[in-house]
Amino acid sequence: MSAKELENHYDAVIVGAGAAGLSAALGLLRSPAMARMTERDGHAPSILVVSKLQPLRSHTGSAEGGIAASLGNEEHDDWSWHYYDTIKGGDWLGDQDAIAILAKEARATVIGLEHDGVAFSRTADGHIAQRRFGGHTSDFGKAPVRRAAYAADRIGHQILHSLWQQCVAQGVDFAEEWYVTDLVLSNDGGGVEGLVAFDMASGKIRPIITDNLLIATGGAGRLFHTTSNSWDLTGDGMALSLSAGLQLEDIEFMQFHPTGLAHTGILLSEAARGEGGVLRNATGEAFMSDYAPTQKDLAARDVVSRAIRSEVDAGRGVPDPKNPNGPHDCVWLDMTGIDPNRMRTALPQVLDTIRHYAHLDPTHDWIPVKPTAHYTMGGIPITTDGRVYRWNDGERHVIDGLFAAGECSCVGVHGANRLGGNSLLDACLFGRRAGESIAQNLESGSHTSDWQDQSVQERSARRRSEITDLLTQHDNAAHPDDAGADDNAYNLLNDLGTVMDQALAVACDATGIDEARRTIHDDLLPRAHALHAHSATTAFNQEITAIWEVRNLMTLATVMLDATAARHESRGSLYRHDFPQRDDVHYLAHDMTDASGKTTWQPVHIVDTPPQNRGY
């Protein structure tokens, strides 16, 4: 009996339909192994892409500025410079073998996207246009270089639509608006058995049997109140891995993008500074030359975010003009030096965002900005072929059939701080490589067993029972006047975000970490476990998924705080007031943290560029 005849069984399942998930699907379909299997078996292996959103709403679509590659279309560039910049940008916590793959294969990745239909902006002679981006330099740090290939300021939108169209053309099956609740591993934790998903449209639990599962669920910016991330980035894939007994790598490194719009958190692309925007304090001073004399406003994001915080702490911050009596916790982004016509063609989304949400005109107004939670550098540990592993006894133990890609994963290319333009590159490049690895697994001929089906069905039954309990709690809810009766996942999400902002945003210390741990343990977790649905229906009941999301975020927040507490140094995006120096003697290592808070350490792969002073 073929896989397609088995109900709820797919040869490969991809969870997530952003750039990483779609690239993995195409990598699998286009691999030589896939062609050989199709010729050998007379049919192609069955592939399912599961997404809790309609794929074109995936967060990839919000990426604005560019994708990094040393194309050299605007000025001379070299992959080795990109390699060095990424190592330096990550404050030497990146694995240099993985970073070499990123830099070397970037050119082919971008050209492949062009062939898939991405409508890049063009130079006068028709080449892909490139712009400057923070931390990207020529000649090993001597001067900024135009390395970010862009499509105005809507590159993510272009990539997402193009990859989705290619998948549709290839006949990929999509299960849209399915929320994955469980990752099912074998009893010994060494291999994949399947997953369980909640079909939001029907309200039914869907067991799915598979030997090959890829997690590409994106980041966890919703841990924080002030974030550029959309509402769906709730760290689901990372929480699923923790619940399955796996570890997260370097999860304490959360990037704050310097230019979030005032108090909305909405991102104003780094492209605004790449095109000539300047940060100014309350006195009008262009202050970045004091913090990064060479790169100035185009230094790495962690450097710029901390500079903004320093200006605010020194009393040189400005208020949001919409709330002049509020806190002076912003600085100005001055874009008035950019030609208005250039702004309209190169930065249309930035222009529209400012006008719509701030009611200001950046052609003559200065714009209030402050750092906003943007990107999760750590995540599910993977090899450079996308295979998930557990670190134990000084070795990597690969989980058979389990893969990950994109922001939910950690292949080691970003280290302690990601350079702008490297996230889309990571997702597309390592997503493709993971898809090719799945094809190799399929070609080797793994098979599903009866006990595998039984295990997934048992997990599905438990989830059905949990939904019944949530609805029963609704029926038996306390009187509306009773304390806590009207608590809901959205209130709890807001409160968690406030706690995490206070504890970890841009800078932290042991006192704040411990206070956040106590608040989560004593207040937020009991509230999360007491949540119930306020509607008795299961179909299109978004509150059910919201409850699971906020519980996932609680799990992830606890592990992030544990990992932060374990690293007694400042490096990249992590700045600790109580340990302000980088400590290569003790902490030039990846921390591997599980749901119990146990942390072990894995050496960083240093190949040819030993740690040095990171000055910009």
PDB file of C-alpha atoms in Angstrom, residues 14-26 49 167 214 216 405 427 431:
ATOM      1  CA  ILE A  14       6.763  20.439   6.868  1.00  0.00           C
ATOM      2  CA  VAL A  15       5.337  22.594   9.664  1.00  0.00           C
ATOM      3  CA  GLY A  16       5.422  26.246   8.651  1.00  0.00           C
ATOM      4  CA  ALA A  17       4.864  27.943   5.306  1.00  0.00           C
ATOM      5  CA  GLY A  18       7.266  30.884   5.427  1.00  0.00           C
ATOM      6  CA  ALA A  19      10.506  31.158   3.473  1.00  0.00           C
ATOM      7  CA  ALA A  20      12.167  28.278   5.364  1.00  0.00           C
ATOM      8  CA  GLY A  21       9.285  25.835   5.035  1.00  0.00           C
ATOM      9  CA  LEU A  22       8.586  26.604   1.380  1.00  0.00           C
ATOM     10  CA  SER A  23      12.306  26.462   0.530  1.00  0.00           C
ATOM     11  CA  ALA A  24      12.473  23.056   2.207  1.00  0.00           C
ATOM     12  CA  ALA A  25       9.531  21.802   0.145  1.00  0.00           C
ATOM     13  CA  LEU A  26      11.169  22.988  -3.079  1.00  0.00           C
ATOM     14  CA  VAL A  49       2.927  21.544   4.408  1.00  0.00           C
ATOM     15  CA  CYS A 167       5.115  25.117  -4.520  1.00  0.00           C
ATOM     16  CA  LEU A 214      10.578  19.525   9.463  1.00  0.00           C
ATOM     17  CA  ALA A 216       9.863  25.847  10.325  1.00  0.00           C
ATOM     18  CA  ALA A 405      15.002  25.453   9.445  1.00  0.00           C
ATOM     19  CA  ALA A 427      15.823  30.606   5.849  1.00  0.00           C
ATOM     20  CA  GLY A 431      15.639  25.468   4.286  1.00  0.00           C
TER      21      GLY A 431
END
